[in-house]
Amino acid sequence: MQHTSFAEMPCPVARTLDVIGEWWTLVIVRDALVGARRFDDFKTSGIADNILSARLRKLVEEGVFERRPYGERADRFEYVLTRKGRDLLPVIAVMWDWGKKWTKGRTNTRLVHVACGTELTDVMLRGHCESCDRDVLPTEVRPLRPTAAR
Amino acid sequence: MQHTSFAEMPCPVARTLDVIGEWWTLVIVRDALVGARRFDDFKTSGIADNILSARLRKLVEEGVFERRPYGERADRFEYVLTRKGRDLLPVIAVMWDWGKKWTKGRTNTRLVHVACGTELTDVMLRGHCESCDRDVLPTEVRPLRPTAAR
């Protein structure tokens, strides 16, 4: 489906959405932040092959992922977040927090406060880590691999 | 287009995307955060009427907006962000910051540090306000109306 492009809008939010606003894209980035690199790694979320291919191609074009060959076969690639891609961590972090607060369901993805290693529960929107009594910025968390199979 | 639902996934990021991940939705939320309330207010971004209607209907169902009658005609409504909707401000704030850093274009939307009233430029990803020398949390900013016509 061809979307209206937000790329030319005079607003950084719209331009960000032009890069990462398609369905599945931030799920792919989330998985990359906890270690997914190869095509099959990203498929564990249930995304169809053709959609995954299209999303990865666009994210490489946009400089969010770098595509690197691996192994001996010339047609095997892995997808590694660039600095630009890793800078999306705060977007994932604040969405994780909003979802914890406002949606119902199990949570097998976890966020840890980098400064003290404490697993965060609902602290993000308050912006405070109760364990080390410091404010938590969305740049100061890291996600952990899911604790159980999806 | 029918999307794969993320609503049942055991991850708050995916469930958040199920609520706000459709094309145009966060542009609508952004506009609401700077004062848009009526159907025509939201149309200034260039969204088609049928898409806007569908997005607003879903966001009311999800409790992100409350639909309120206004004026004397029974068929006039305005759309007001609920607490759940206002809690999306950090999502908009971190996207604004990412877009400022990683995309090219004009910026007529502005963010202000609530604590000191300083207009933020690129501070969010560093998480620090140079004016008042304090860390800036994404909950501590507010967007301003665009400075010029889009």
mmCIF file of C-alpha atoms in Angstrom:
data_model
loop_
_atom_site.group_PDB
_atom_site.id
_atom_site.type_symbol
_atom_site.label_atom_id
_atom_site.label_comp_id
_atom_site.label_asym_id
_atom_site.label_seq_id
_atom_site.Cartn_x
_atom_site.Cartn_y
_atom_site.Cartn_z
ATOM 1 C CA MET A 1 0.000 0.000 0.000
ATOM 2 C CA GLN A 2 1.321 3.419 -0.942
ATOM 3 C CA HIS A 3 1.162 5.818 1.990
ATOM 4 C CA THR A 4 1.116 9.570 1.958
ATOM 5 C CA SER A 5 4.756 10.464 2.528
ATOM 6 C CA PHE A 6 5.584 12.421 5.659
ATOM 7 C CA ALA A 7 9.157 12.975 4.466
ATOM 8 C CA GLU A 8 8.610 16.536 3.287
ATOM 9 C CA MET A 9 6.601 17.758 6.264
ATOM 10 C CA PRO A 10 8.129 20.575 8.335
ATOM 11 C CA CYS A 11 7.958 18.518 11.516
ATOM 12 C CA PRO A 12 10.534 16.054 12.855
ATOM 13 C CA VAL A 13 7.781 13.822 14.280
ATOM 14 C CA ALA A 14 6.239 13.360 10.847
ATOM 15 C CA ARG A 15 9.630 12.744 9.242
ATOM 16 C CA THR A 16 10.459 10.178 11.911
ATOM 17 C CA LEU A 17 7.185 8.413 11.170
ATOM 18 C CA ASP A 18 8.104 8.391 7.498
ATOM 19 C CA VAL A 19 11.141 6.263 8.404
ATOM 20 C CA ILE A 20 9.750 4.027 11.148
ATOM 21 C CA GLY A 21 5.971 4.437 11.015
ATOM 22 C CA GLU A 22 5.032 1.460 8.890
ATOM 23 C CA TRP A 23 3.284 -1.510 10.461
ATOM 24 C CA TRP A 24 5.868 -4.006 11.838
ATOM 25 C CA THR A 25 8.850 -1.650 11.548
ATOM 26 C CA LEU A 26 9.240 -0.851 15.253
ATOM 27 C CA VAL A 27 8.702 -4.510 16.143
ATOM 28 C CA ILE A 28 11.700 -5.264 13.919
ATOM 29 C CA VAL A 29 13.739 -2.507 15.598
ATOM 30 C CA ARG A 30 12.697 -3.809 19.039
ATOM 31 C CA ASP A 31 13.909 -7.298 18.108
ATOM 32 C CA ALA A 32 17.185 -5.894 16.794
ATOM 33 C CA LEU A 33 17.753 -4.063 20.076
ATOM 34 C CA VAL A 34 17.663 -7.396 21.913
ATOM 35 C CA GLY A 35 19.931 -9.191 19.486
ATOM 36 C CA ALA A 36 18.076 -10.207 16.318
ATOM 37 C CA ARG A 37 20.357 -9.959 13.282
ATOM 38 C CA ARG A 38 19.413 -12.569 10.733
ATOM 39 C CA PHE A 39 16.280 -12.854 8.658
ATOM 40 C CA ASP A 40 15.084 -15.871 10.630
ATOM 41 C CA ASP A 41 15.679 -14.062 13.949
ATOM 42 C CA PHE A 42 13.191 -11.385 12.918
ATOM 43 C CA LYS A 43 10.639 -13.953 11.774
ATOM 44 C CA THR A 44 10.004 -15.191 15.307
ATOM 45 C CA SER A 45 7.555 -12.311 15.802
ATOM 46 C CA GLY A 46 5.281 -13.801 13.162
ATOM 47 C CA ILE A 47 5.946 -11.345 10.330
ATOM 48 C CA ALA A 48 5.434 -12.610 6.765
ATOM 49 C CA ASP A 49 8.582 -13.017 4.666
ATOM 50 C CA ASN A 50 7.578 -10.486 2.023
ATOM 51 C CA ILE A 51 6.723 -7.809 4.575
ATOM 52 C CA LEU A 52 9.961 -8.439 6.481
ATOM 53 C CA SER A 53 11.984 -8.184 3.277
ATOM 54 C CA ALA A 54 10.312 -4.915 2.334
ATOM 55 C CA ARG A 55 10.757 -3.396 5.793
ATOM 56 C CA LEU A 56 14.429 -4.400 6.057
ATOM 57 C CA ARG A 57 15.144 -3.060 2.571
ATOM 58 C CA LYS A 58 13.630 0.316 3.462
ATOM 59 C CA LEU A 59 15.427 0.451 6.824
ATOM 60 C CA VAL A 60 18.759 -0.243 5.094
ATOM 61 C CA GLU A 61 18.001 2.499 2.549
ATOM 62 C CA GLU A 62 17.206 4.873 5.404
ATOM 63 C CA GLY A 63 20.432 4.018 7.228
ATOM 64 C CA VAL A 64 18.724 2.466 10.250
ATOM 65 C CA PHE A 65 20.281 -0.927 9.554
ATOM 66 C CA GLU A 66 23.538 -1.859 7.905
ATOM 67 C CA ARG A 67 23.406 -5.041 5.819
ATOM 68 C CA ARG A 68 26.493 -7.207 6.249
ATOM 69 C CA PRO A 69 27.381 -10.486 4.572
ATOM 70 C CA TYR A 70 28.052 -13.402 6.874
ATOM 71 C CA GLY A 71 29.269 -16.944 6.436
ATOM 72 C CA GLU A 72 30.627 -18.307 3.210
ATOM 73 C CA ARG A 73 27.642 -17.936 0.952
ATOM 74 C CA ALA A 74 27.404 -14.646 -0.891
ATOM 75 C CA ASP A 75 23.646 -14.414 -0.387
ATOM 76 C CA ARG A 76 23.569 -14.495 3.397
ATOM 77 C CA PHE A 77 23.241 -11.208 5.206
ATOM 78 C CA GLU A 78 22.686 -9.973 8.670
ATOM 79 C CA TYR A 79 21.113 -6.682 9.651
ATOM 80 C CA VAL A 80 22.902 -4.597 12.253
ATOM 81 C CA LEU A 81 21.524 -1.402 13.754
ATOM 82 C CA THR A 82 23.559 1.679 12.932
ATOM 83 C CA ARG A 83 24.031 4.535 15.363
ATOM 84 C CA LYS A 84 20.906 6.070 13.812
ATOM 85 C CA GLY A 85 19.066 2.815 14.484
ATOM 86 C CA ARG A 86 20.329 2.438 18.040
ATOM 87 C CA ASP A 87 19.125 5.984 18.680
ATOM 88 C CA LEU A 88 15.592 4.597 18.356
ATOM 89 C CA LEU A 89 15.942 2.964 21.765
ATOM 90 C CA PRO A 90 14.164 5.858 23.522
ATOM 91 C CA VAL A 91 11.214 5.459 21.146
ATOM 92 C CA ILE A 92 10.965 1.780 22.059
ATOM 93 C CA ALA A 93 11.467 2.561 25.754
ATOM 94 C CA VAL A 94 8.664 5.094 26.011
ATOM 95 C CA MET A 95 6.303 2.850 24.036
ATOM 96 C CA TRP A 96 7.150 -0.044 26.360
ATOM 97 C CA ASP A 97 6.287 2.156 29.279
ATOM 98 C CA TRP A 98 3.032 3.383 27.796
ATOM 99 C CA GLY A 99 2.018 -0.174 26.934
ATOM 100 C CA LYS A 100 2.814 -1.373 30.452
ATOM 101 C CA LYS A 101 0.586 1.320 31.847
ATOM 102 C CA TRP A 102 -2.269 1.397 29.371
ATOM 103 C CA THR A 103 -2.632 -2.040 27.775
ATOM 104 C CA LYS A 104 -3.428 -5.411 29.258
ATOM 105 C CA GLY A 105 -1.417 -8.537 28.679
ATOM 106 C CA ARG A 106 1.674 -10.444 29.615
ATOM 107 C CA THR A 107 5.081 -8.811 29.422
ATOM 108 C CA ASN A 108 8.007 -10.982 28.484
ATOM 109 C CA THR A 109 10.176 -8.102 27.330
ATOM 110 C CA ARG A 110 12.085 -6.301 30.046
ATOM 111 C CA LEU A 111 13.870 -3.011 30.485
ATOM 112 C CA VAL A 112 16.839 -2.477 32.750
ATOM 113 C CA HIS A 113 18.180 0.798 34.147
ATOM 114 C CA VAL A 114 21.739 0.951 32.840
ATOM 115 C CA ALA A 115 23.049 2.963 35.777
ATOM 116 C CA CYS A 116 22.221 0.355 38.427
ATOM 117 C CA GLY A 117 21.090 -2.773 36.566
ATOM 118 C CA THR A 118 17.652 -2.701 38.162
ATOM 119 C CA GLU A 119 14.790 -4.109 36.141
ATOM 120 C CA LEU A 120 12.255 -1.351 35.612
ATOM 121 C CA THR A 121 8.586 -1.976 36.216
ATOM 122 C CA ASP A 122 6.487 1.133 35.806
ATOM 123 C CA VAL A 123 9.008 3.815 36.514
ATOM 124 C CA MET A 124 9.547 5.330 33.086
ATOM 125 C CA LEU A 125 6.598 7.694 33.004
ATOM 126 C CA ARG A 126 7.478 8.916 36.445
ATOM 127 C CA GLY A 127 11.066 9.058 35.219
ATOM 128 C CA HIS A 128 12.546 7.760 38.429
ATOM 129 C CA CYS A 129 14.360 4.559 39.437
ATOM 130 C CA GLU A 130 13.265 3.606 42.926
ATOM 131 C CA SER A 131 16.228 1.328 43.380
ATOM 132 C CA CYS A 132 18.993 3.877 42.918
ATOM 133 C CA ASP A 133 16.848 6.971 43.528
ATOM 134 C CA ARG A 134 17.844 8.578 40.247
ATOM 135 C CA ASP A 135 15.865 9.973 37.368
ATOM 136 C CA VAL A 136 15.760 7.553 34.446
ATOM 137 C CA LEU A 137 16.131 8.941 30.957
ATOM 138 C CA PRO A 138 14.946 6.838 28.013
ATOM 139 C CA THR A 139 18.537 6.805 26.810
ATOM 140 C CA GLU A 140 19.586 5.114 30.049
ATOM 141 C CA VAL A 141 17.724 1.849 29.696
ATOM 142 C CA ARG A 142 18.454 -1.315 27.816
ATOM 143 C CA PRO A 143 16.030 -4.023 26.823
ATOM 144 C CA LEU A 144 16.652 -7.669 27.679
ATOM 145 C CA ARG A 145 15.806 -10.700 25.605
ATOM 146 C CA PRO A 146 12.323 -12.053 26.233
ATOM 147 C CA THR A 147 12.163 -14.455 29.155
ATOM 148 C CA ALA A 148 10.031 -17.051 27.384
ATOM 149 C CA ALA A 149 9.191 -18.064 23.852
ATOM 150 C CA ARG A 150 6.734 -15.728 22.221
ATOM 151 C CA MET B 1 -6.064 -2.763 4.942
ATOM 152 C CA GLN B 2 -6.331 -5.371 7.667
ATOM 153 C CA HIS B 3 -3.137 -5.539 9.713
ATOM 154 C CA THR B 4 -1.838 -8.383 11.791
ATOM 155 C CA SER B 5 -2.988 -7.450 15.288
ATOM 156 C CA PHE B 6 -0.299 -6.827 17.885
ATOM 157 C CA ALA B 7 -2.916 -6.666 20.649
ATOM 158 C CA GLU B 8 -2.314 -10.201 21.945
ATOM 159 C CA MET B 9 1.482 -10.105 21.882
ATOM 160 C CA PRO B 10 3.268 -10.498 25.223
ATOM 161 C CA CYS B 11 5.121 -7.202 24.777
ATOM 162 C CA PRO B 12 3.960 -3.699 25.731
ATOM 163 C CA VAL B 13 5.725 -2.192 22.708
ATOM 164 C CA ALA B 14 3.706 -4.346 20.320
ATOM 165 C CA ARG B 15 0.462 -3.619 22.170
ATOM 166 C CA THR B 16 1.217 0.102 22.066
ATOM 167 C CA LEU B 17 1.740 -0.135 18.326
ATOM 168 C CA ASP B 18 -1.607 -1.890 18.038
ATOM 169 C CA VAL B 19 -3.228 1.266 19.432
ATOM 170 C CA ILE B 20 -1.147 4.008 17.808
ATOM 171 C CA GLY B 21 0.874 2.292 15.065
ATOM 172 C CA GLU B 22 -1.327 2.998 12.082
ATOM 173 C CA TRP B 23 -0.226 5.490 9.474
ATOM 174 C CA TRP B 24 -1.370 9.043 10.427
ATOM 175 C CA THR B 25 -2.338 8.163 14.004
ATOM 176 C CA LEU B 26 0.612 9.805 15.746
ATOM 177 C CA VAL B 27 0.316 12.846 13.493
ATOM 178 C CA ILE B 28 -3.251 13.192 14.792
ATOM 179 C CA VAL B 29 -2.052 12.800 18.398
ATOM 180 C CA ARG B 30 0.700 15.360 17.771
ATOM 181 C CA ASP B 31 -1.866 17.851 16.471
ATOM 182 C CA ALA B 32 -4.124 17.200 19.467
ATOM 183 C CA LEU B 33 -1.224 17.913 21.822
ATOM 184 C CA VAL B 34 -0.897 21.400 20.347
ATOM 185 C CA GLY B 35 -4.586 22.144 20.443
ATOM 186 C CA ALA B 36 -6.450 20.463 17.569
ATOM 187 C CA ARG B 37 -9.916 19.337 18.671
ATOM 188 C CA ARG B 38 -12.307 19.513 15.768
ATOM 189 C CA PHE B 39 -12.378 17.464 12.609
ATOM 190 C CA ASP B 40 -11.266 20.401 10.497
ATOM 191 C CA ASP B 41 -8.379 21.152 12.873
ATOM 192 C CA PHE B 42 -6.939 17.709 12.186
ATOM 193 C CA LYS B 43 -7.384 18.074 8.435
ATOM 194 C CA THR B 44 -4.742 20.783 8.190
ATOM 195 C CA SER B 45 -2.062 18.075 8.053
ATOM 196 C CA GLY B 46 -3.437 16.854 4.735
ATOM 197 C CA ILE B 47 -5.127 13.653 5.874
ATOM 198 C CA ALA B 48 -8.074 12.400 3.816
ATOM 199 C CA ASP B 49 -11.503 12.611 5.455
ATOM 200 C CA ASN B 50 -12.159 8.875 5.408
ATOM 201 C CA ILE B 51 -8.795 8.028 6.962
ATOM 202 C CA LEU B 52 -9.209 10.708 9.624
ATOM 203 C CA SER B 53 -12.693 9.404 10.491
ATOM 204 C CA ALA B 54 -11.406 5.848 10.804
ATOM 205 C CA ARG B 55 -8.425 6.840 12.939
ATOM 206 C CA LEU B 56 -10.482 9.024 15.285
ATOM 207 C CA ARG B 57 -13.109 6.281 15.665
ATOM 208 C CA LYS B 58 -10.453 3.756 16.650
ATOM 209 C CA LEU B 59 -8.739 6.186 19.027
ATOM 210 C CA VAL B 60 -12.065 6.894 20.755
ATOM 211 C CA GLU B 61 -12.688 3.133 21.050
ATOM 212 C CA GLU B 62 -9.229 2.715 22.542
ATOM 213 C CA GLY B 63 -9.803 5.509 25.051
ATOM 214 C CA VAL B 64 -7.100 7.787 23.654
ATOM 215 C CA PHE B 65 -9.643 10.465 22.741
ATOM 216 C CA GLU B 66 -12.952 11.348 24.283
ATOM 217 C CA ARG B 67 -15.614 12.489 21.821
ATOM 218 C CA ARG B 68 -17.653 15.417 23.097
ATOM 219 C CA PRO B 69 -20.572 17.201 21.483
ATOM 220 C CA TYR B 70 -20.137 20.919 20.943
ATOM 221 C CA GLY B 71 -22.342 23.729 19.766
ATOM 222 C CA GLU B 72 -26.038 23.420 19.151
ATOM 223 C CA ARG B 73 -26.125 20.813 16.420
ATOM 224 C CA ALA B 74 -26.255 17.226 17.659
ATOM 225 C CA ASP B 75 -23.846 16.015 14.986
ATOM 226 C CA ARG B 76 -20.884 18.219 15.917
ATOM 227 C CA PHE B 77 -18.152 16.672 18.020
ATOM 228 C CA GLU B 78 -14.737 17.532 19.231
ATOM 229 C CA TYR B 79 -12.016 15.095 20.142
ATOM 230 C CA VAL B 80 -10.200 15.647 23.407
ATOM 231 C CA LEU B 81 -7.186 13.646 24.561
ATOM 232 C CA THR B 82 -7.846 11.593 27.687
ATOM 233 C CA ARG B 83 -5.186 11.009 30.345
ATOM 234 C CA LYS B 84 -4.229 7.891 28.368
ATOM 235 C CA GLY B 85 -3.876 10.047 25.276
ATOM 236 C CA ARG B 86 -1.909 12.803 26.991
ATOM 237 C CA ASP B 87 0.459 10.101 28.245
ATOM 238 C CA LEU B 88 1.576 9.717 24.627
ATOM 239 C CA LEU B 89 3.473 13.005 24.884
ATOM 240 C CA PRO B 90 6.785 11.221 25.622
ATOM 241 C CA VAL B 91 6.346 9.132 22.467
ATOM 242 C CA ILE B 92 5.911 12.308 20.428
ATOM 243 C CA ALA B 93 8.788 14.003 22.269
ATOM 244 C CA VAL B 94 11.356 11.282 21.592
ATOM 245 C CA MET B 95 10.270 11.022 17.955
ATOM 246 C CA TRP B 96 10.619 14.784 17.599
ATOM 247 C CA ASP B 97 14.119 14.504 18.973
ATOM 248 C CA TRP B 98 15.081 11.606 16.737
ATOM 249 C CA GLY B 99 13.719 13.421 13.697
ATOM 250 C CA LYS B 100 15.617 16.596 14.589
ATOM 251 C CA LYS B 101 18.804 14.616 14.759
ATOM 252 C CA TRP B 102 18.415 12.154 11.910
ATOM 253 C CA THR B 103 16.166 13.677 9.251
ATOM 254 C CA LYS B 104 16.555 16.755 7.103
ATOM 255 C CA GLY B 105 13.959 19.431 6.763
ATOM 256 C CA ARG B 106 12.400 22.471 8.305
ATOM 257 C CA THR B 107 11.034 22.348 11.832
ATOM 258 C CA ASN B 108 8.012 24.445 12.613
ATOM 259 C CA THR B 109 6.977 22.397 15.633
ATOM 260 C CA ARG B 110 8.720 23.272 18.861
ATOM 261 C CA LEU B 111 9.267 21.678 22.236
ATOM 262 C CA VAL B 112 9.676 23.583 25.460
ATOM 263 C CA HIS B 113 11.193 22.410 28.729
ATOM 264 C CA VAL B 114 8.354 22.795 31.224
ATOM 265 C CA ALA B 115 10.662 23.432 34.174
ATOM 266 C CA CYS B 116 12.254 26.580 32.763
ATOM 267 C CA GLY B 117 10.301 27.449 29.605
ATOM 268 C CA THR B 118 13.362 27.109 27.394
ATOM 269 C CA GLU B 119 12.814 26.019 23.845
ATOM 270 C CA LEU B 120 14.691 22.776 23.301
ATOM 271 C CA THR B 121 16.848 22.304 20.261
ATOM 272 C CA ASP B 122 18.717 19.025 20.312
ATOM 273 C CA VAL B 123 18.873 18.305 23.978
ATOM 274 C CA MET B 124 16.464 15.435 24.331
ATOM 275 C CA LEU B 125 18.772 12.602 23.336
ATOM 276 C CA ARG B 126 21.405 13.969 25.646
ATOM 277 C CA GLY B 127 18.626 14.386 28.202
ATOM 278 C CA HIS B 128 19.907 17.676 29.468
ATOM 279 C CA CYS B 129 18.633 21.261 29.325
ATOM 280 C CA GLU B 130 21.568 23.588 28.852
ATOM 281 C CA SER B 131 19.575 26.565 29.975
ATOM 282 C CA CYS B 132 18.653 25.388 33.476
ATOM 283 C CA ASP B 133 21.326 22.686 33.710
ATOM 284 C CA ARG B 134 18.801 19.962 34.527
ATOM 285 C CA ASP B 135 18.087 16.581 33.025
ATOM 286 C CA VAL B 136 15.040 16.708 30.772
ATOM 287 C CA LEU B 137 12.608 13.818 30.920
ATOM 288 C CA PRO B 138 10.220 13.282 28.010
ATOM 289 C CA THR B 139 7.389 13.897 30.450
ATOM 290 C CA GLU B 140 8.766 17.366 31.167
ATOM 291 C CA VAL B 141 8.326 18.940 27.767
ATOM 292 C CA ARG B 142 5.393 20.480 26.031
ATOM 293 C CA PRO B 143 4.936 21.094 22.346
ATOM 294 C CA LEU B 144 4.023 24.499 20.977
ATOM 295 C CA ARG B 145 1.787 25.296 18.056
ATOM 296 C CA PRO B 146 3.620 25.448 14.733
ATOM 297 C CA THR B 147 5.131 28.826 14.019
ATOM 298 C CA ALA B 148 4.023 29.021 10.396
ATOM 299 C CA ALA B 149 1.422 27.494 8.152
ATOM 300 C CA ARG B 150 2.264 23.964 7.142
#
